[in-house]
Amino acid sequence: MNKSISDNGETVAKGSICGYDSLDQLLSANLKPELYQEVSRILLGSNCGRPLEHIVIPASAKDLSSKHDFDLQAFSFSADKEQMRKPRVVRVGLIQNSIALPTTAPFLDQTRGIHNKLKPIIEAAGVAGVNILCLQEAWTMPFAFCTREKKWCEFAEPVDGESTKFLQELAKKYNMVIVNPILERDMDHGEVLWNTAVIIGNNGNIIGKHRKNHIPRVGDFNESTYYMEGDTGHPVFETVFGKIAVNICYGRHHPLNWLAFGLNGAEIVFNPSATVGELSEPMWPIEARNAAIANSYFVGSINRVGTEVFPNAFTSGNGKPQHNDFGHFYGSSHFSAPDASCTPSLSRYRDGLLISDMDLNLCRQYKDKWGFRMTARYEVYADLLAKYLKPDFKPQVVSDPMLHKNSS
């Protein structure tokens, strides 16, 4: 565990909040119970008018958490009881992790090290009865896209490559759908690269894939050095446990991207990400939660953890000197629900598995309650977008005529 010295001279974990793993731990440790409950209600919302309940985790999963030192938390989202539909409860898991070996280690050793590191976490999800599991963006490798060096392309693999085969066995063993985000090498189209999520069915079969729709170009950080915008649209994958979609990383900044998955019928949308504190942390608890509310589905947000140091220095277009790391990946993975409730986050610096039971009936219940689909003006938006795409587009701005009169 990396350590640093706080302002008062105490040693605290690097990436932690005043020495605590997460904001929820900080609040619960320093507030009176009644005040903590009120602060939690405001920050995390309430599910069907109540705080989220903890799930009892099997001892075998807890043992794996202790032995392999990863954060393990579990919560339950309820829905109102209906007269004509039974509850549709699905158990969903998110995994966040740091890399296993230094970036200077042989590439094959790095990938195999991450496989070995994640296997007990995936097994903990399996023995805990998780039905759908999502891993973080480009989980098989360091997040080297900040370097703009092409040697990292060696980590790319086909959709049915080594990592998919590794997860197919676990999916079949535990009857679990697994979302596998990889750096894909497209063998059918000139071996170009994509940022891809492969959907593995609970029988170990490949259901399909989705390629990242939005590519960041922020300062010197430009992922199009490696891959371009995806060509798969906004697919929703119907599994035995529900309809799921994957909004990869930077796509969370685009509300229409979230909307499109909802229009295609998603009930759970995963957001596997890799983002650092200085860049995006104030946005992190807001965007996914807003998407869950606006689109009446559940969202699972995943961010990797740790600070990855690369052998060659690079710049980030922010005026700072060259550096060898992109920043601290702050973890904080969490679930958001359509009723505005959300779970506490996993640790900011530890590997972790977050489990949630969610009654998918809540999606329709909140569509009925708020009527967002019914009251939306899609035809108006479509008309504006059609006009906006034309070269002669003029914004609909009505100016005060007094603005153009001479002051005299």
Coordinates of N, CA, C and O in Angstrom, one line a residue, residues 142-208:
P142 N -1.7 -2.2 -18.4 CA -1.7 -0.9 -17.8 C -2.4 0.1 -18.8 O -2.5 -0.2 -20.0
F143 N -2.9 1.2 -18.2 CA -3.6 2.2 -19.0 C -2.5 3.1 -19.7 O -2.3 4.2 -19.3
A144 N -1.9 2.5 -20.7 CA -0.7 3.2 -21.3 C -1.1 4.2 -22.4 O -0.2 4.8 -23.0
F145 N -2.3 4.4 -22.6 CA -2.7 5.3 -23.7 C -2.3 6.7 -23.5 O -2.3 7.5 -24.5
C146 N -2.0 7.1 -22.3 CA -1.4 8.5 -22.0 C 0.0 8.7 -22.6 O 0.4 9.8 -22.8
T147 N 0.7 7.6 -22.9 CA 2.1 7.7 -23.3 C 2.2 8.0 -24.8 O 3.2 8.5 -25.3
R148 N 1.2 7.5 -25.6 CA 1.2 7.7 -27.0 C 2.3 6.8 -27.7 O 2.7 7.1 -28.8
E149 N 2.8 5.8 -27.0 CA 3.8 4.9 -27.5 C 3.2 3.7 -28.1 O 2.3 3.1 -27.5
K150 N 3.5 3.3 -29.3 CA 2.9 2.2 -30.0 C 3.2 0.8 -29.5 O 2.6 -0.2 -29.9
K151 N 4.3 0.7 -28.7 CA 4.7 -0.6 -28.3 C 3.6 -1.3 -27.4 O 3.5 -2.5 -27.4
W152 N 2.7 -0.4 -26.8 CA 1.7 -1.0 -25.9 C 0.6 -1.7 -26.7 O -0.2 -2.4 -26.2
C153 N 0.6 -1.5 -28.1 CA -0.4 -2.2 -28.9 C -0.2 -3.7 -28.8 O -1.2 -4.4 -29.2
E154 N 0.9 -4.2 -28.4 CA 1.1 -5.6 -28.2 C 0.1 -6.3 -27.3 O -0.1 -7.5 -27.3
F155 N -0.5 -5.5 -26.4 CA -1.5 -6.0 -25.5 C -2.8 -6.3 -26.2 O -3.7 -7.0 -25.6
A156 N -3.0 -5.8 -27.4 CA -4.3 -6.0 -28.1 C -4.5 -7.5 -28.4 O -3.5 -8.2 -28.7
E157 N -5.7 -7.9 -28.4 CA -6.1 -9.3 -28.7 C -7.4 -9.4 -29.4 O -8.2 -8.5 -29.3
P158 N -7.6 -10.5 -30.1 CA -8.9 -10.7 -30.8 C -10.1 -10.8 -29.8 O -9.8 -11.1 -28.6
V159 N -11.3 -10.7 -30.3 CA -12.4 -10.8 -29.4 C -12.4 -12.2 -28.7 O -12.8 -12.3 -27.5
D160 N -12.0 -13.2 -29.4 CA -12.0 -14.6 -28.8 C -10.6 -14.9 -28.4 O -10.2 -16.1 -28.3
G161 N -9.8 -13.9 -27.9 CA -8.4 -14.1 -27.5 C -8.3 -14.7 -26.1 O -9.2 -15.2 -25.5
E162 N -7.0 -14.6 -25.6 CA -6.7 -15.3 -24.3 C -7.5 -14.8 -23.2 O -8.0 -15.7 -22.4
S163 N -7.8 -13.5 -23.0 CA -8.6 -13.0 -21.9 C -10.0 -13.5 -22.0 O -10.6 -13.8 -20.9
T164 N -10.6 -13.5 -23.2 CA -12.0 -14.0 -23.3 C -12.0 -15.5 -22.9 O -12.9 -15.9 -22.2
K165 N -11.1 -16.3 -23.4 CA -11.1 -17.7 -23.1 C -10.9 -17.9 -21.6 O -11.6 -18.8 -21.0
F166 N -10.1 -17.1 -20.9 CA -9.9 -17.2 -19.5 C -11.2 -16.9 -18.8 O -11.6 -17.7 -17.8
L167 N -12.0 -15.9 -19.2 CA -13.2 -15.6 -18.6 C -14.4 -16.5 -19.0 O -15.3 -16.7 -18.2
Q168 N -14.3 -17.1 -20.2 CA -15.3 -18.0 -20.6 C -15.4 -19.2 -19.6 O -16.5 -19.7 -19.3
E169 N -14.3 -19.7 -19.2 CA -14.3 -20.9 -18.3 C -14.9 -20.5 -16.9 O -15.7 -21.2 -16.3
L170 N -14.6 -19.3 -16.4 CA -15.2 -18.8 -15.2 C -16.7 -18.5 -15.3 O -17.5 -18.8 -14.4
A171 N -17.1 -18.0 -16.5 CA -18.5 -17.7 -16.7 C -19.3 -19.0 -16.7 O -20.4 -19.1 -16.1
K172 N -18.8 -20.0 -17.3 CA -19.4 -21.3 -17.4 C -19.5 -22.0 -16.0 O -20.5 -22.5 -15.6
K173 N -18.3 -21.9 -15.3 CA -18.2 -22.5 -14.0 C -19.3 -21.9 -13.0 O -19.9 -22.7 -12.2
Y174 N -19.5 -20.6 -13.0 CA -20.3 -19.9 -12.1 C -21.7 -19.5 -12.6 O -22.4 -18.7 -11.9
N175 N -22.0 -19.9 -13.9 CA -23.3 -19.5 -14.5 C -23.4 -18.0 -14.4 O -24.5 -17.5 -14.0
M176 N -22.4 -17.3 -14.9 CA -22.3 -15.8 -14.7 C -22.0 -15.2 -16.1 O -21.1 -15.6 -16.8
V177 N -22.8 -14.1 -16.4 CA -22.5 -13.3 -17.6 C -21.3 -12.4 -17.2 O -21.3 -11.8 -16.1
I178 N -20.3 -12.3 -18.0 CA -19.1 -11.4 -17.7 C -18.9 -10.5 -18.9 O -18.9 -10.8 -20.0
V179 N -18.8 -9.2 -18.5 CA -18.4 -8.1 -19.5 C -16.9 -8.0 -19.4 O -16.3 -7.6 -18.4
N180 N -16.3 -8.2 -20.6 CA -14.8 -8.3 -20.7 C -14.3 -7.1 -21.5 O -14.2 -7.2 -22.8
P181 N -13.9 -6.0 -20.9 CA -13.4 -4.8 -21.7 C -11.9 -5.0 -22.1 O -11.1 -5.2 -21.2
I182 N -11.6 -5.0 -23.3 CA -10.2 -5.3 -23.8 C -9.8 -4.3 -24.8 O -10.6 -3.5 -25.4
L183 N -8.5 -4.3 -25.1 CA -8.0 -3.6 -26.3 C -8.0 -4.6 -27.4 O -7.3 -5.6 -27.4
E184 N -9.0 -4.4 -28.4 CA -9.2 -5.4 -29.4 C -8.4 -5.2 -30.6 O -8.2 -4.1 -31.1
R185 N -7.9 -6.3 -31.2 CA -7.2 -6.3 -32.5 C -8.2 -7.0 -33.5 O -8.5 -8.2 -33.3
D186 N -8.7 -6.2 -34.4 CA -9.7 -6.6 -35.4 C -9.0 -7.4 -36.5 O -8.5 -6.8 -37.5
M187 N -9.0 -8.7 -36.4 CA -8.3 -9.5 -37.4 C -8.9 -9.5 -38.8 O -8.3 -9.9 -39.8
D188 N -10.2 -9.2 -38.9 CA -10.9 -9.2 -40.1 C -10.8 -7.9 -40.9 O -11.2 -7.8 -42.1
H189 N -10.2 -6.8 -40.3 CA -10.1 -5.5 -40.9 C -8.8 -4.9 -40.7 O -8.6 -3.9 -40.1
G190 N -7.8 -5.6 -41.3 CA -6.4 -5.0 -41.3 C -5.8 -4.9 -39.9 O -4.8 -4.2 -39.7
E191 N -6.2 -5.7 -38.9 CA -5.7 -5.7 -37.6 C -5.7 -4.4 -36.9 O -4.8 -4.1 -36.0
V192 N -6.7 -3.5 -37.2 CA -6.8 -2.2 -36.5 C -7.3 -2.5 -35.1 O -7.8 -3.6 -34.8
L193 N -7.1 -1.5 -34.2 CA -7.4 -1.6 -32.8 C -8.7 -0.9 -32.5 O -9.1 0.1 -33.1
W194 N -9.4 -1.5 -31.5 CA -10.6 -0.9 -30.9 C -10.6 -1.0 -29.4 O -9.9 -1.9 -28.9
N195 N -11.2 -0.1 -28.7 CA -11.5 -0.2 -27.3 C -12.8 -0.9 -27.2 O -13.9 -0.3 -27.4
T196 N -12.9 -2.2 -26.7 CA -14.0 -3.0 -26.9 C -14.4 -3.7 -25.6 O -13.6 -4.0 -24.8
A197 N -15.7 -3.9 -25.5 CA -16.2 -4.8 -24.4 C -16.9 -6.0 -25.0 O -17.8 -5.9 -25.9
V198 N -16.4 -7.2 -24.7 CA -16.9 -8.5 -25.1 C -17.9 -9.0 -24.1 O -17.6 -9.0 -22.9
I199 N -19.1 -9.4 -24.5 CA -20.1 -9.9 -23.6 C -20.1 -11.4 -23.7 O -20.4 -12.0 -24.7
I200 N -19.7 -12.0 -22.5 CA -19.6 -13.4 -22.4 C -20.9 -14.0 -21.7 O -21.2 -13.5 -20.6
G201 N -21.6 -14.9 -22.3 CA -22.8 -15.4 -21.7 C -22.5 -16.4 -20.6 O -21.4 -16.8 -20.4
N202 N -23.6 -16.7 -19.8 CA -23.4 -17.5 -18.7 C -23.1 -19.0 -19.0 O -22.7 -19.8 -18.2
N203 N -23.2 -19.3 -20.3 CA -22.8 -20.7 -20.8 C -21.4 -20.7 -21.4 O -21.0 -21.7 -21.9
G204 N -20.7 -19.5 -21.2 CA -19.4 -19.4 -21.7 C -19.3 -19.0 -23.2 O -18.2 -18.9 -23.8
N205 N -20.4 -18.7 -23.8 CA -20.5 -18.3 -25.2 C -20.3 -16.8 -25.3 O -20.5 -16.0 -24.4
I206 N -19.8 -16.4 -26.5 CA -19.7 -14.9 -26.8 C -21.0 -14.4 -27.4 O -21.5 -14.9 -28.4
I207 N -21.7 -13.5 -26.6 CA -23.0 -13.0 -27.1 C -22.7 -11.9 -28.1 O -23.5 -11.8 -29.1
G208 N -21.8 -11.1 -27.9 CA -21.5 -10.0 -28.9 C -20.4 -9.0 -28.3 O -19.8 -9.3 -27.3

